[in-house]
Amino acid sequence: MDKFAYVGCRTSEWRGARGKGIEVYRIDESGNWHHIQRVISVQENPSWLTIDEKRNRLYVLHGDGNQIAIFARNPLAGTLTLLSEQTTGPQNAHPDLDPLRRNNPVHAALTPDGHHLLIANHEGGNVAALAFADDDTLLAPGHLAMVEGHAHSDEAPSMSRPHEIIFAPNSDFYALPIQGRKAGNGIDMVRIYQWRDEQSLLNDEVLLPAGTWPRHVDFHPSGNWLYSLSELGNTITVFDFDRETGNLSLKETHSSLPEGFEERNDASEIEVHPSGRFLYAANRGHNSIAVFNINQLDGSLMPAGWVYCGGKTPRFTTISADGKHFYSANEDSDTIRIFSINEETGMLIDTGKEIFTASPTCIVFSS
């Protein structure tokens, strides 16, 4: 059976982007990608995509914007039709913030019950909860979980920047990596929230070294461990996670880079293989994917090697649902590189297959 791939991108001149809109591909049974549609986005930078299989919807966040676009997805043809737009919430009025970045929504996730969409507003300093109406349209945010920073001595409220929302397996707890950027007097930390009574309720938090900028996280399939990748620290932090209480405890930290590399690098994406045996972390600068083995008894990591991403600036990566393929969206070389995964070692094997698509930042799949 064919499946479909939807690729988000950056489009704005301010970001130095070359993208034109959301690119839609049909993937045949041989794994070949066929371009079938380009959707010119309603705002610049359709940079994060969330697919809703139940409703046949695609939700599109606009980086450096304030809006989310809702598209109907034809399940047979794979094509998209714009239905509506909705706000991601009020813009933060902090005087230190760059007004060009507005809310800068960077990630969205459906709640386990499917009744709400949660959005991480990076510049807004909050997680917005948008409920679905009876006709499956999205309502304006009904709850904002504000992420505070260090106390301010002046009247401007402090804020920290959430970057991703990942629910623990079969749980209403979710992890939120948070960047402590200077503007807003933010705090570098990973928080655990519980989705309850249509609200995000703070459950636990662990502070990380200042200036490391936790960016993305992923849970082990068992739910026993959480892995966090810090953008400027270029570090992978391993946490023990209590599935009953939702509490975190820091276990160990590893570099995402090979020993001796001292040039500029911004770590971007982290993925745990569906088998739970391997972990992957992407490096923008070193232009590599770090491969780690996961100890199945305690969740600890052991580096296995580094693989060239096949391009420049691997901003986003993802793994196929069957665990057989790994995709690297290389933003600054305008390519998606496809790797096969060795099921015994977890090592990535370059297939030589490459999709040329401008400034890619996100890929989602649907059968």
mmCIF file of C-alpha atoms in Angstrom, residues 24-301:
data_model
loop_
_atom_site.group_PDB
_atom_site.id
_atom_site.type_symbol
_atom_site.label_atom_id
_atom_site.label_comp_id
_atom_site.label_asym_id
_atom_site.label_seq_id
_atom_site.Cartn_x
_atom_site.Cartn_y
_atom_site.Cartn_z
ATOM 1 C CA VAL A 24 3.205 16.406 -0.301
ATOM 2 C CA TYR A 25 4.662 13.133 -1.595
ATOM 3 C CA ARG A 26 3.250 9.718 -2.412
ATOM 4 C CA ILE A 27 5.606 6.880 -1.461
ATOM 5 C CA ASP A 28 5.133 3.747 -3.534
ATOM 6 C CA GLU A 29 5.706 0.166 -2.418
ATOM 7 C CA SER A 30 9.328 0.338 -3.629
ATOM 8 C CA GLY A 31 10.007 3.323 -1.380
ATOM 9 C CA ASN A 32 10.182 5.894 -4.178
ATOM 10 C CA TRP A 33 8.866 9.394 -3.410
ATOM 11 C CA HIS A 34 6.585 11.119 -5.958
ATOM 12 C CA HIS A 35 5.747 14.803 -5.513
ATOM 13 C CA ILE A 36 1.979 15.309 -5.827
ATOM 14 C CA GLN A 37 1.182 18.697 -4.271
ATOM 15 C CA ARG A 38 2.636 21.945 -2.990
ATOM 16 C CA VAL A 39 0.490 23.947 -0.592
ATOM 17 C CA ILE A 40 1.440 27.594 -0.343
ATOM 18 C CA SER A 41 1.190 28.311 3.369
ATOM 19 C CA VAL A 42 -1.184 30.939 4.725
ATOM 20 C CA GLN A 43 1.698 32.383 6.736
ATOM 21 C CA GLU A 44 5.456 32.110 6.416
ATOM 22 C CA ASN A 45 7.398 29.115 7.758
ATOM 23 C CA PRO A 46 5.001 26.133 7.872
ATOM 24 C CA SER A 47 7.693 24.529 9.979
ATOM 25 C CA TRP A 48 5.957 22.001 12.256
ATOM 26 C CA LEU A 49 3.298 19.493 11.173
ATOM 27 C CA THR A 50 1.049 17.308 13.315
ATOM 28 C CA ILE A 51 -1.105 14.633 11.709
ATOM 29 C CA ASP A 52 -4.488 13.602 13.103
ATOM 30 C CA GLU A 53 -5.402 10.237 11.592
ATOM 31 C CA LYS A 54 -8.778 10.067 13.351
ATOM 32 C CA ARG A 55 -10.032 13.314 11.817
ATOM 33 C CA ASN A 56 -7.965 13.181 8.589
ATOM 34 C CA ARG A 57 -6.461 16.524 9.499
ATOM 35 C CA LEU A 58 -3.011 18.095 9.278
ATOM 36 C CA TYR A 59 -2.202 20.884 11.738
ATOM 37 C CA VAL A 60 0.490 23.316 10.623
ATOM 38 C CA LEU A 61 2.408 25.630 12.967
ATOM 39 C CA HIS A 62 3.995 28.734 11.480
ATOM 40 C CA GLY A 63 7.413 29.426 12.958
ATOM 41 C CA ASP A 64 7.853 33.090 13.948
ATOM 42 C CA GLY A 65 4.077 33.481 13.716
ATOM 43 C CA ASN A 66 0.973 33.357 15.913
ATOM 44 C CA GLN A 67 -1.281 31.048 13.912
ATOM 45 C CA ILE A 68 -2.028 27.393 13.312
ATOM 46 C CA ALA A 69 -3.559 26.289 9.998
ATOM 47 C CA ILE A 70 -5.921 23.313 9.813
ATOM 48 C CA PHE A 71 -5.976 21.248 6.600
ATOM 49 C CA ALA A 72 -8.319 18.442 5.571
ATOM 50 C CA ARG A 73 -6.397 15.443 4.266
ATOM 51 C CA ASN A 74 -7.823 13.239 1.528
ATOM 52 C CA PRO A 75 -6.997 9.759 2.860
ATOM 53 C CA LEU A 76 -6.965 8.171 -0.610
ATOM 54 C CA ALA A 77 -5.193 10.840 -2.659
ATOM 55 C CA GLY A 78 -3.110 12.282 0.171
ATOM 56 C CA THR A 79 -3.821 15.867 -0.881
ATOM 57 C CA LEU A 80 -4.533 18.798 1.445
ATOM 58 C CA THR A 81 -7.273 21.441 1.510
ATOM 59 C CA LEU A 82 -7.169 24.433 3.848
ATOM 60 C CA LEU A 83 -10.133 24.494 6.238
ATOM 61 C CA SER A 84 -9.412 27.242 8.757
ATOM 62 C CA GLU A 85 -6.893 29.016 10.933
ATOM 63 C CA GLN A 86 -6.704 29.606 14.664
ATOM 64 C CA THR A 87 -4.579 31.664 17.011
ATOM 65 C CA THR A 88 -1.982 29.954 19.215
ATOM 66 C CA GLY A 89 -2.631 32.543 21.908
ATOM 67 C CA PRO A 90 -1.704 36.106 22.849
ATOM 68 C CA GLN A 91 1.785 37.351 22.052
ATOM 69 C CA ASN A 92 4.053 37.745 25.064
ATOM 70 C CA ALA A 93 4.596 41.437 25.782
ATOM 71 C CA HIS A 94 8.013 41.046 27.418
ATOM 72 C CA PRO A 95 10.122 44.047 26.298
ATOM 73 C CA ASP A 96 13.285 41.978 25.718
ATOM 74 C CA LEU A 97 11.681 39.748 23.073
ATOM 75 C CA ASP A 98 12.279 40.116 19.346
ATOM 76 C CA PRO A 99 8.893 41.166 17.883
ATOM 77 C CA LEU A 100 9.742 39.478 14.560
ATOM 78 C CA ARG A 101 9.520 36.069 16.237
ATOM 79 C CA ARG A 102 6.025 36.681 17.664
ATOM 80 C CA ASN A 103 4.794 33.496 19.455
ATOM 81 C CA ASN A 104 7.057 31.231 17.390
ATOM 82 C CA PRO A 105 5.047 28.033 17.985
ATOM 83 C CA VAL A 106 7.501 25.154 17.554
ATOM 84 C CA HIS A 107 5.704 21.908 18.439
ATOM 85 C CA ALA A 108 2.215 20.482 18.862
ATOM 86 C CA ALA A 109 0.821 17.224 20.239
ATOM 87 C CA LEU A 110 -2.631 15.707 20.533
ATOM 88 C CA THR A 111 -3.675 14.809 24.067
ATOM 89 C CA PRO A 112 -4.132 11.068 24.717
ATOM 90 C CA ASP A 113 -7.932 11.434 24.706
ATOM 91 C CA GLY A 114 -7.761 13.294 21.381
ATOM 92 C CA HIS A 115 -9.921 16.144 22.657
ATOM 93 C CA HIS A 116 -7.240 18.868 22.661
ATOM 94 C CA LEU A 117 -4.179 19.979 20.752
ATOM 95 C CA LEU A 118 -1.306 21.299 22.876
ATOM 96 C CA ILE A 119 1.086 23.855 21.367
ATOM 97 C CA ALA A 120 4.509 24.890 22.672
ATOM 98 C CA ASN A 121 4.776 28.640 22.100
ATOM 99 C CA HIS A 122 8.535 29.168 22.238
ATOM 100 C CA GLU A 123 8.516 32.972 22.366
ATOM 101 C CA GLY A 124 5.184 33.034 24.166
ATOM 102 C CA GLY A 125 6.653 31.126 27.097
ATOM 103 C CA ASN A 126 3.657 28.839 27.439
ATOM 104 C CA VAL A 127 1.868 25.660 26.420
ATOM 105 C CA ALA A 128 -1.514 26.465 24.889
ATOM 106 C CA ALA A 129 -4.416 24.017 25.008
ATOM 107 C CA LEU A 130 -6.862 24.214 22.080
ATOM 108 C CA ALA A 131 -10.068 22.183 22.352
ATOM 109 C CA PHE A 132 -11.925 20.617 19.442
ATOM 110 C CA ALA A 133 -15.487 21.745 18.780
ATOM 111 C CA ASP A 134 -18.205 19.248 17.874
ATOM 112 C CA ASP A 135 -17.516 19.848 14.174
ATOM 113 C CA ASP A 136 -13.778 19.085 14.729
ATOM 114 C CA THR A 137 -12.716 22.716 14.302
ATOM 115 C CA LEU A 138 -10.130 24.035 16.746
ATOM 116 C CA LEU A 139 -11.223 26.603 19.309
ATOM 117 C CA ALA A 140 -8.988 29.389 20.592
ATOM 118 C CA PRO A 141 -6.721 28.416 23.511
ATOM 119 C CA GLY A 142 -8.737 27.690 26.634
ATOM 120 C CA HIS A 143 -5.746 27.251 28.929
ATOM 121 C CA LEU A 144 -2.186 28.583 28.913
ATOM 122 C CA ALA A 145 0.410 26.856 31.071
ATOM 123 C CA MET A 146 2.911 29.664 31.623
ATOM 124 C CA VAL A 147 6.588 28.695 31.987
ATOM 125 C CA GLU A 148 8.264 31.143 34.335
ATOM 126 C CA GLY A 149 11.940 32.060 34.509
ATOM 127 C CA HIS A 150 14.055 33.602 37.233
ATOM 128 C CA ALA A 151 12.390 36.360 39.238
ATOM 129 C CA HIS A 152 12.739 39.841 37.784
ATOM 130 C CA SER A 153 13.485 42.957 39.792
ATOM 131 C CA ASP A 154 11.436 45.105 37.421
ATOM 132 C CA GLU A 155 7.826 44.847 36.349
ATOM 133 C CA ALA A 156 8.427 42.581 33.338
ATOM 134 C CA PRO A 157 7.408 38.987 34.140
ATOM 135 C CA SER A 158 10.071 36.366 33.592
ATOM 136 C CA MET A 159 9.651 33.565 31.059
ATOM 137 C CA SER A 160 11.345 30.427 29.789
ATOM 138 C CA ARG A 161 10.892 28.846 26.370
ATOM 139 C CA PRO A 162 9.198 25.450 25.873
ATOM 140 C CA HIS A 163 10.394 23.552 22.807
ATOM 141 C CA GLU A 164 8.545 20.217 22.554
ATOM 142 C CA ILE A 165 5.625 18.246 24.037
ATOM 143 C CA ILE A 166 6.105 14.467 24.296
ATOM 144 C CA PHE A 167 3.644 12.255 26.181
ATOM 145 C CA ALA A 168 4.960 9.230 28.052
ATOM 146 C CA PRO A 169 3.703 5.910 26.615
ATOM 147 C CA ASN A 170 0.108 5.157 27.666
ATOM 148 C CA SER A 171 0.125 8.091 30.075
ATOM 149 C CA ASP A 172 -1.326 11.542 30.685
ATOM 150 C CA PHE A 173 2.107 12.825 31.779
ATOM 151 C CA TYR A 174 4.159 14.728 29.222
ATOM 152 C CA ALA A 175 7.717 16.003 29.133
ATOM 153 C CA LEU A 176 8.538 19.606 28.223
ATOM 154 C CA PRO A 177 12.164 20.614 27.470
ATOM 155 C CA ILE A 178 12.588 24.313 28.236
ATOM 156 C CA GLN A 179 15.287 26.732 27.096
ATOM 157 C CA GLY A 180 16.591 29.369 29.491
ATOM 158 C CA ARG A 181 17.416 32.055 26.980
ATOM 159 C CA LYS A 182 18.675 35.412 28.249
ATOM 160 C CA ALA A 183 15.751 37.513 27.035
ATOM 161 C CA GLY A 184 13.068 36.913 29.628
ATOM 162 C CA ASN A 185 15.541 35.651 32.249
ATOM 163 C CA GLY A 186 14.726 32.026 31.455
ATOM 164 C CA ILE A 187 15.733 28.758 33.128
ATOM 165 C CA ASP A 188 17.147 25.652 31.421
ATOM 166 C CA MET A 189 15.089 22.703 32.639
ATOM 167 C CA VAL A 190 12.937 19.709 31.803
ATOM 168 C CA ARG A 191 9.464 19.665 33.286
ATOM 169 C CA ILE A 192 6.816 16.972 33.604
ATOM 170 C CA TYR A 193 3.207 18.093 33.303
ATOM 171 C CA GLN A 194 0.043 16.087 33.778
ATOM 172 C CA TRP A 195 -2.845 16.639 31.409
ATOM 173 C CA ARG A 196 -5.875 16.656 33.706
ATOM 174 C CA ASP A 197 -9.229 18.458 33.741
ATOM 175 C CA GLU A 198 -8.409 20.184 30.423
ATOM 176 C CA GLN A 199 -5.295 21.773 31.910
ATOM 177 C CA SER A 200 -1.526 21.231 31.937
ATOM 178 C CA LEU A 201 -0.598 20.860 35.606
ATOM 179 C CA LEU A 202 3.051 21.060 36.661
ATOM 180 C CA ASN A 203 4.136 17.777 38.258
ATOM 181 C CA ASP A 204 7.958 17.841 38.497
ATOM 182 C CA GLU A 205 11.010 19.614 37.114
ATOM 183 C CA VAL A 206 14.782 19.130 36.932
ATOM 184 C CA LEU A 207 17.065 22.097 36.292
ATOM 185 C CA LEU A 208 19.930 21.629 33.829
ATOM 186 C CA PRO A 209 23.139 23.700 33.498
ATOM 187 C CA ALA A 210 22.529 27.294 32.436
ATOM 188 C CA GLY A 211 23.192 27.955 28.768
ATOM 189 C CA THR A 212 22.663 24.360 27.601
ATOM 190 C CA TRP A 213 19.179 24.967 26.131
ATOM 191 C CA PRO A 214 17.228 21.681 26.377
ATOM 192 C CA ARG A 215 15.544 21.328 22.982
ATOM 193 C CA HIS A 216 13.957 17.923 22.364
ATOM 194 C CA VAL A 217 13.145 14.800 24.363
ATOM 195 C CA ASP A 218 11.969 11.240 23.814
ATOM 196 C CA PHE A 219 10.712 8.492 26.120
ATOM 197 C CA HIS A 220 11.868 4.897 26.065
ATOM 198 C CA PRO A 221 8.985 2.636 24.878
ATOM 199 C CA SER A 222 8.890 1.066 28.361
ATOM 200 C CA GLY A 223 8.183 4.483 29.858
ATOM 201 C CA ASN A 224 10.955 3.978 32.420
ATOM 202 C CA TRP A 225 13.429 6.522 31.019
ATOM 203 C CA LEU A 226 13.424 9.922 29.385
ATOM 204 C CA TYR A 227 16.203 11.229 27.130
ATOM 205 C CA SER A 228 16.780 14.960 26.630
ATOM 206 C CA LEU A 229 18.997 16.666 24.049
ATOM 207 C CA SER A 230 20.417 20.127 24.797
ATOM 208 C CA GLU A 231 20.964 22.408 21.811
ATOM 209 C CA LEU A 232 23.980 24.456 22.921
ATOM 210 C CA GLY A 233 25.295 22.029 25.512
ATOM 211 C CA ASN A 234 25.410 19.272 22.863
ATOM 212 C CA THR A 235 24.541 16.857 25.638
ATOM 213 C CA ILE A 236 22.151 13.944 26.060
ATOM 214 C CA THR A 237 20.715 13.696 29.566
ATOM 215 C CA VAL A 238 19.230 10.424 30.788
ATOM 216 C CA PHE A 239 16.457 10.547 33.396
ATOM 217 C CA ASP A 240 14.752 7.831 35.358
ATOM 218 C CA PHE A 241 10.998 8.342 35.054
ATOM 219 C CA ASP A 242 8.446 7.064 37.560
ATOM 220 C CA ARG A 243 5.409 6.117 35.500
ATOM 221 C CA GLU A 244 3.116 6.185 38.550
ATOM 222 C CA THR A 245 4.077 9.530 40.097
ATOM 223 C CA GLY A 246 5.443 11.285 37.003
ATOM 224 C CA ASN A 247 8.659 12.194 38.808
ATOM 225 C CA LEU A 248 12.058 12.620 37.134
ATOM 226 C CA SER A 249 15.546 11.958 38.461
ATOM 227 C CA LEU A 250 18.723 12.739 36.556
ATOM 228 C CA LYS A 251 20.797 9.642 35.840
ATOM 229 C CA GLU A 252 23.707 10.509 33.512
ATOM 230 C CA THR A 253 24.870 12.851 30.766
ATOM 231 C CA HIS A 254 26.710 12.156 27.492
ATOM 232 C CA SER A 255 28.087 14.347 24.715
ATOM 233 C CA SER A 256 26.282 14.154 21.387
ATOM 234 C CA LEU A 257 29.641 14.759 19.672
ATOM 235 C CA PRO A 258 32.714 12.565 19.181
ATOM 236 C CA GLU A 259 35.687 13.325 21.381
ATOM 237 C CA GLY A 260 37.930 16.039 19.969
ATOM 238 C CA PHE A 261 35.331 17.933 17.926
ATOM 239 C CA GLU A 262 35.563 21.585 18.984
ATOM 240 C CA GLU A 263 33.819 23.536 16.204
ATOM 241 C CA ARG A 264 30.373 25.141 16.497
ATOM 242 C CA ASN A 265 27.522 22.665 16.800
ATOM 243 C CA ASP A 266 23.833 22.975 17.675
ATOM 244 C CA ALA A 267 22.238 19.654 18.560
ATOM 245 C CA SER A 268 18.721 19.349 17.171
ATOM 246 C CA GLU A 269 16.715 16.116 17.321
ATOM 247 C CA ILE A 270 16.628 12.978 19.473
ATOM 248 C CA GLU A 271 14.879 9.685 18.692
ATOM 249 C CA VAL A 272 14.516 6.372 20.508
ATOM 250 C CA HIS A 273 14.133 3.379 18.195
ATOM 251 C CA PRO A 274 10.745 1.583 18.498
ATOM 252 C CA SER A 275 12.591 -1.494 19.802
ATOM 253 C CA GLY A 276 13.970 0.570 22.692
ATOM 254 C CA ARG A 277 17.488 -0.692 21.950
ATOM 255 C CA PHE A 278 18.979 2.350 20.185
ATOM 256 C CA LEU A 279 19.020 6.134 20.459
ATOM 257 C CA TYR A 280 19.857 8.715 17.790
ATOM 258 C CA ALA A 281 20.836 12.382 18.186
ATOM 259 C CA ALA A 282 21.352 14.857 15.335
ATOM 260 C CA ASN A 283 24.195 17.381 15.228
ATOM 261 C CA ARG A 284 23.972 20.604 13.207
ATOM 262 C CA GLY A 285 27.575 21.637 12.610
ATOM 263 C CA HIS A 286 29.199 18.229 12.873
ATOM 264 C CA ASN A 287 26.441 17.205 10.403
ATOM 265 C CA SER A 288 26.101 13.784 11.930
ATOM 266 C CA ILE A 289 23.706 11.404 13.608
ATOM 267 C CA ALA A 290 25.075 10.038 16.883
ATOM 268 C CA VAL A 291 24.120 6.414 17.510
ATOM 269 C CA PHE A 292 23.898 5.018 21.051
ATOM 270 C CA ASN A 293 23.043 1.597 22.441
ATOM 271 C CA ILE A 294 20.523 1.580 25.304
ATOM 272 C CA ASN A 295 21.039 -0.723 28.274
ATOM 273 C CA GLN A 296 17.718 -2.522 28.666
ATOM 274 C CA LEU A 297 18.179 -2.964 32.425
ATOM 275 C CA ASP A 298 18.791 0.624 33.490
ATOM 276 C CA GLY A 299 18.353 2.819 30.407
ATOM 277 C CA SER A 300 21.966 3.994 30.360
ATOM 278 C CA LEU A 301 23.706 4.798 27.067
#
